[in-house]
Coordinates of C-alpha atoms and ligand atoms in Angstrom, one line a residue:
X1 CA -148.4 100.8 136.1
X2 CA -151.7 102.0 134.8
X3 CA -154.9 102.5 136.6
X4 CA -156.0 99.0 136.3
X5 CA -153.1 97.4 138.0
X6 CA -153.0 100.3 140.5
X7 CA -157.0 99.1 141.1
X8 CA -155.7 95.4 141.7
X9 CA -153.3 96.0 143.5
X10 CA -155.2 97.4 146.0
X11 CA -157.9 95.7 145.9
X12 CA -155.5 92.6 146.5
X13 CA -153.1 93.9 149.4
X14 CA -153.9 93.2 153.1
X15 CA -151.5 95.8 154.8
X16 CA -152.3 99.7 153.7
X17 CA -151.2 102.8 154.8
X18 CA -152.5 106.0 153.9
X19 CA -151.4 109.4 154.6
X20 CA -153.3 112.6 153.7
X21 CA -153.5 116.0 153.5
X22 CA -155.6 119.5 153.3
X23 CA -156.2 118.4 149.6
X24 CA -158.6 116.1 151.1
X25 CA -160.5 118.5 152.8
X26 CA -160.9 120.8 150.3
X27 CA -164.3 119.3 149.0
X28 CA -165.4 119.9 152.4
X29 CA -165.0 123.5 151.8
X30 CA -162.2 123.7 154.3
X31 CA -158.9 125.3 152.5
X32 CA -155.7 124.2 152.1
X33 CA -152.6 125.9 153.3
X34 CA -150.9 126.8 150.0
X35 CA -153.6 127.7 148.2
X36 CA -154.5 131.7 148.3
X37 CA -155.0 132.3 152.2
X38 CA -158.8 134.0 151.9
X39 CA -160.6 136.7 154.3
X40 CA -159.1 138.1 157.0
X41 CA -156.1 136.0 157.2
X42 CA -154.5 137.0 153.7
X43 CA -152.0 138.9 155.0
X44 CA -150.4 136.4 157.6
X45 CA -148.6 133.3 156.1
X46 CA -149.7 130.2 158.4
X47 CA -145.5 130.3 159.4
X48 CA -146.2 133.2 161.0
X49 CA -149.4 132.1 163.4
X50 CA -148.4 128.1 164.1
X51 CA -144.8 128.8 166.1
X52 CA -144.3 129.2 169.4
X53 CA -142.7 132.4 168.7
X54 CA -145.8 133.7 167.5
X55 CA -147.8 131.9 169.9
X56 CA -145.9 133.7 173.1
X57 CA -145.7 136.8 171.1
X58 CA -149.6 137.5 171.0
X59 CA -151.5 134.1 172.2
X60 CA -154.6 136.1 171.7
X61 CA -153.6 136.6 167.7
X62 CA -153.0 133.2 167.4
X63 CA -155.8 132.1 169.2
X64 CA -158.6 134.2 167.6
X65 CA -157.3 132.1 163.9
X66 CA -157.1 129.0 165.9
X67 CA -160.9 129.9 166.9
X68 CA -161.8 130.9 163.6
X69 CA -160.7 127.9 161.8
X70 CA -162.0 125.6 164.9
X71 CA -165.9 127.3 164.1
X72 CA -165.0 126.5 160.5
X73 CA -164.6 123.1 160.9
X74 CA -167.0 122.6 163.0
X75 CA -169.8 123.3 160.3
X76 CA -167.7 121.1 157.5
X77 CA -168.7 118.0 156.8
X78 CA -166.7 115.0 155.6
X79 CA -167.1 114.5 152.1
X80 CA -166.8 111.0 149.7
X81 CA -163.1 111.2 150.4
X82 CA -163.6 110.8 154.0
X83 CA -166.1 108.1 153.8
X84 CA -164.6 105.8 151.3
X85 CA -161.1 105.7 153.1
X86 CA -163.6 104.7 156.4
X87 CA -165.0 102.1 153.9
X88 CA -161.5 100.8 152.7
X89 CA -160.6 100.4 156.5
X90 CA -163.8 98.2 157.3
X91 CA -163.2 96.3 154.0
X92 CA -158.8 95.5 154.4
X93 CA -159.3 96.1 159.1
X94 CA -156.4 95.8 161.2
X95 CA -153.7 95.6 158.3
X96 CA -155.1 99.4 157.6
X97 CA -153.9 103.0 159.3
X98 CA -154.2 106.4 158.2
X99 CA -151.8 109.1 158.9
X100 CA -153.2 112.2 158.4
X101 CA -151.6 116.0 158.6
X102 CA -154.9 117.3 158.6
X103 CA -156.4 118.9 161.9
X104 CA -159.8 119.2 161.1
X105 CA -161.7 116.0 162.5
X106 CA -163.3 115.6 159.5
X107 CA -161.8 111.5 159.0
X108 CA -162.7 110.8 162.8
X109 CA -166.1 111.9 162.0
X110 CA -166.6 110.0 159.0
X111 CA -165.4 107.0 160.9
X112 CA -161.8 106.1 160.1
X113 CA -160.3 104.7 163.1
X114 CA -163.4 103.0 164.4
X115 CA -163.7 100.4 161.5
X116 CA -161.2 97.9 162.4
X117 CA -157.6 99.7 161.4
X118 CA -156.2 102.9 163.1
X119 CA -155.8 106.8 162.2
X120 CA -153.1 108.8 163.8
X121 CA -153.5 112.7 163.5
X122 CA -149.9 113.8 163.0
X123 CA -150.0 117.4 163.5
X124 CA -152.8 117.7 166.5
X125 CA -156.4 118.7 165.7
X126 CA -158.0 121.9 166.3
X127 CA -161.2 120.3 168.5
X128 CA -158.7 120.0 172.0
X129 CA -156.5 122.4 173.2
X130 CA -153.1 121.5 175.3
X131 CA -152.5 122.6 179.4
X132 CA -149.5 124.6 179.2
X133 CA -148.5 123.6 182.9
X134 CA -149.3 119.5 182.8
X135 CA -149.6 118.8 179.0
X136 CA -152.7 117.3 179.5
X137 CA -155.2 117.8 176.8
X138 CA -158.9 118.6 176.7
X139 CA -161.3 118.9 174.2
X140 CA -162.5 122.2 173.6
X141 CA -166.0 123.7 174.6
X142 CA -169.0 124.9 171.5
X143 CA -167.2 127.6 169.6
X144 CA -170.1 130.1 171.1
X145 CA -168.9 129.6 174.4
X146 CA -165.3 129.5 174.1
X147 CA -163.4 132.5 175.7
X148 CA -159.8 132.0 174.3
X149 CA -157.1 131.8 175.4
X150 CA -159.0 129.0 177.4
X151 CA -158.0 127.8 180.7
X152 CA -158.1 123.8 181.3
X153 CA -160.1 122.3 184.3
X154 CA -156.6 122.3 186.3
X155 CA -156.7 126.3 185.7
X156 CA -153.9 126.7 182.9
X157 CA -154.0 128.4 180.0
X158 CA -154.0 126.1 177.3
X159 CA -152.5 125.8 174.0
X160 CA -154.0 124.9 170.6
X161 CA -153.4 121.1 170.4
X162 CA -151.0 121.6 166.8
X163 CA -148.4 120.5 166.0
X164 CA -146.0 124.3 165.3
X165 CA -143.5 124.9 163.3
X166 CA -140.0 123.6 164.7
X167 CA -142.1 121.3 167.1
X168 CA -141.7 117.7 167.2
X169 CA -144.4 115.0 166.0
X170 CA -146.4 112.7 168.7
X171 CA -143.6 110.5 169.1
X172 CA -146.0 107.3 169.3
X173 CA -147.9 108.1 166.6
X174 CA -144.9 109.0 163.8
X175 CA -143.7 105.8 165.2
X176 CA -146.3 103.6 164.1
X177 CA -146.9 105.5 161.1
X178 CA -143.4 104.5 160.1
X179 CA -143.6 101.1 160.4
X180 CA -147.1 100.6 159.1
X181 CA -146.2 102.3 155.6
X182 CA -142.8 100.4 155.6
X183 CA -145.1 97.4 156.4
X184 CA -147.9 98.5 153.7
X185 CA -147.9 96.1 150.3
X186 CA -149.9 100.1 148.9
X187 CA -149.6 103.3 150.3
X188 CA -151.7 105.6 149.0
X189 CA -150.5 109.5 149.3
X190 CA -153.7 112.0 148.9
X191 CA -153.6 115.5 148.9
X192 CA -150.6 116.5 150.2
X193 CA -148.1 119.0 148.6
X194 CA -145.0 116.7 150.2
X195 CA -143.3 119.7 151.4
X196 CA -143.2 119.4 155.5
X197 CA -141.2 116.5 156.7
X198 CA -141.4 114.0 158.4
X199 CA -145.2 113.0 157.3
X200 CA -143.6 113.6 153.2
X201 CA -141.1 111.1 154.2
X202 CA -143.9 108.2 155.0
X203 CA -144.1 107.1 151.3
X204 CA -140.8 106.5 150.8
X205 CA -140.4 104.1 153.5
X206 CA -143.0 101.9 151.5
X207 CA -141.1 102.0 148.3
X208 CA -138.1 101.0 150.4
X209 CA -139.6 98.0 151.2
X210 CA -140.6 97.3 148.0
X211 CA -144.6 98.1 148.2
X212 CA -146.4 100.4 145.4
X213 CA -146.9 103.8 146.5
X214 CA -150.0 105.7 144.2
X215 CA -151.2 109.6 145.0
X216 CA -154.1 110.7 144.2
X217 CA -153.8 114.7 143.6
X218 CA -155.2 117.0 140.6
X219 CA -151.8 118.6 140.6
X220 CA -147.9 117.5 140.4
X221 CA -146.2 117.3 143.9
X222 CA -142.7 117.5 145.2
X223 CA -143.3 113.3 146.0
X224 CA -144.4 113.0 142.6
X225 CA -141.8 111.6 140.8
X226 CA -141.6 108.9 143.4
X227 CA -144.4 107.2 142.9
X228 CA -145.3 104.2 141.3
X229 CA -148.5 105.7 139.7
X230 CA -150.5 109.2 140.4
X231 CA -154.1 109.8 140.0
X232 CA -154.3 113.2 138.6
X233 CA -157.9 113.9 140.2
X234 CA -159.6 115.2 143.6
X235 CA -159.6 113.1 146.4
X236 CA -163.3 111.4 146.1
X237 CA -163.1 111.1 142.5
X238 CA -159.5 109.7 142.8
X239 CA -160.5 107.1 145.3
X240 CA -163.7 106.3 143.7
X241 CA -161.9 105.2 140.7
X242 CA -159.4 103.0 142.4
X243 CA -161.7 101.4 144.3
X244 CA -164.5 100.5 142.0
Ligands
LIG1 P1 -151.0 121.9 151.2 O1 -151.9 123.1 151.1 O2 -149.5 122.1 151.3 O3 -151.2 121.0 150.0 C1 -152.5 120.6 149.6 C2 -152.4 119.7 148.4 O4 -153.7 119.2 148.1 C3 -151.8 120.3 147.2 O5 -150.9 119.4 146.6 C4 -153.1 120.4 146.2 O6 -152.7 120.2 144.9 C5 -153.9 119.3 146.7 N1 -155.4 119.5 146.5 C6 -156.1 120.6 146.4 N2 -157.4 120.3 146.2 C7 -157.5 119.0 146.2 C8 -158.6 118.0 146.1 N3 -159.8 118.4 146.0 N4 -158.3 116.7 146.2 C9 -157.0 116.3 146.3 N5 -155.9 117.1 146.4 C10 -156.2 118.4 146.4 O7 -151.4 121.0 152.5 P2 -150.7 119.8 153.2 O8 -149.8 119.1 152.2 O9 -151.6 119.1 153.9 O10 -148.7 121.6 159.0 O11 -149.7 120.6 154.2 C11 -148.9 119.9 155.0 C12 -148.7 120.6 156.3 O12 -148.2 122.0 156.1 C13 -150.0 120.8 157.1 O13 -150.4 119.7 157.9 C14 -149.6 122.0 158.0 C15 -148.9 122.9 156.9 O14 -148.0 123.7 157.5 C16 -149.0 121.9 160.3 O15 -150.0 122.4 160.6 C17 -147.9 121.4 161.2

């Protein structure tokens, strides 16, 4: 396949499914997580903050990077990656979802999910924060008035609302991310390194099916030799080119 027939064959499938990662983000100025941790945080891997263990260790640790990266997000803004995968959802609607790994808000606010198909947020996002007692979640007050760790309307402490390490996925939601990419005709895979399961495992149900599964990353991946074609690009460049 070469980029032309990856180009029709999007342009010409009604059911996609999309999954992405920090890669997609990264234009936004928002790092990934296997890239060089910068600042303050260079000395912790993110294995050692996003685990319960660490969590009941020292909640206010793991807070004050929950915080920081919470702020930081905050002040990102989606970029063309964002805003052409909200175009690509008005243009294919309810045959479309996106799957995302990525925490930051950042496709919510550049209106995926709101254009006709769905977005699921796999692992959480950093803008609510979890009751430890009820579950229940609430979004989180302005960054310059939140006292962490924060205490929910019900007067729990709360949790960030992530998915950890050796937690499970919102049941629901890896549910229906399952059966839309074994339903998709293309699945597109964009900046993920492939390497935490079971989001990684979301292209392959496409290929099983027999649908066309193209990523869209500058650099080789562990699901690269999977796919039916790669973009070797960043995310809005890669996209821009495959939906001209
Ligand atoms: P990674 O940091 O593992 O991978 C980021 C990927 O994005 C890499 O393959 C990079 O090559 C690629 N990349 C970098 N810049 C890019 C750009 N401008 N455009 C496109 N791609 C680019 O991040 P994830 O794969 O998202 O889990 O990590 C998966 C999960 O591991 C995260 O959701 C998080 C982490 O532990 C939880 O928080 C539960």
């Amino acid at each position: 396949m070469d980029l032309a027939e990856a180009r029709a064959a999007l342009h010409s499938a009604r059911r996609v499914a999309v999954l992405t990662g920090a890669g997609v983000s990264a234009e936004s100025g928002i790092p990934t997580f296997r890239d060089a941790q910068t600042g303050h945080w260079a000395r912790f891997r993110p294995e050692d903050l996003a685990s319960p263990p660490a969590y009941a260790r020292d909640p206010e640790m793991v807070w004050e990077w929950y915080a920081g990266r919470y702020r930081d997000v905050l002040t990102a803004q989606p970029n063309d990656a964002h805003h052409l995968l909200a175009r690509l959802e008005r243009e294919k609607g309810a045959d479309f979802f996106l799957a995302t790994q990525n925490v930051d808000g950042l496709h919510e606010r550049a209106g995926s999910g709101q254009g006709g198909g769905r977005m699921v947020e796999l692992h959480g996002n950093l803008l609510s924060a979890r009751d430890e007692v009820t579950g229940e979640v609430f979004l989180l007050p302005e960054p310059d008035v939140l006292v962490t760790p924060p205490v929910s309307p019900l007067g729990n402490r709360m949790r960030p609302n992530i998915v950890w390490f050796g937690e499970f996925l919102p049941e629901d939601a890896l549910e229906a991310a399952a059966d839309a990419f074994a339903a998709a005709e293309v699945a597109l895979v964009i900046g993920t390194s492939g390497a935490v399961y079971p989001a990684a495992g979301l292209a392959g149900e496409t290929l099983r099916w027999g649908g066309v599964v193209i990523e869209i990353n500058p650099d080789d991946t562990e699901l690269s030799h999977q796919m039916t074609y790669c973009v070797r690009d960043v995310a809005s460049r890669g996209l821009a080119a495959l939906l001209e």
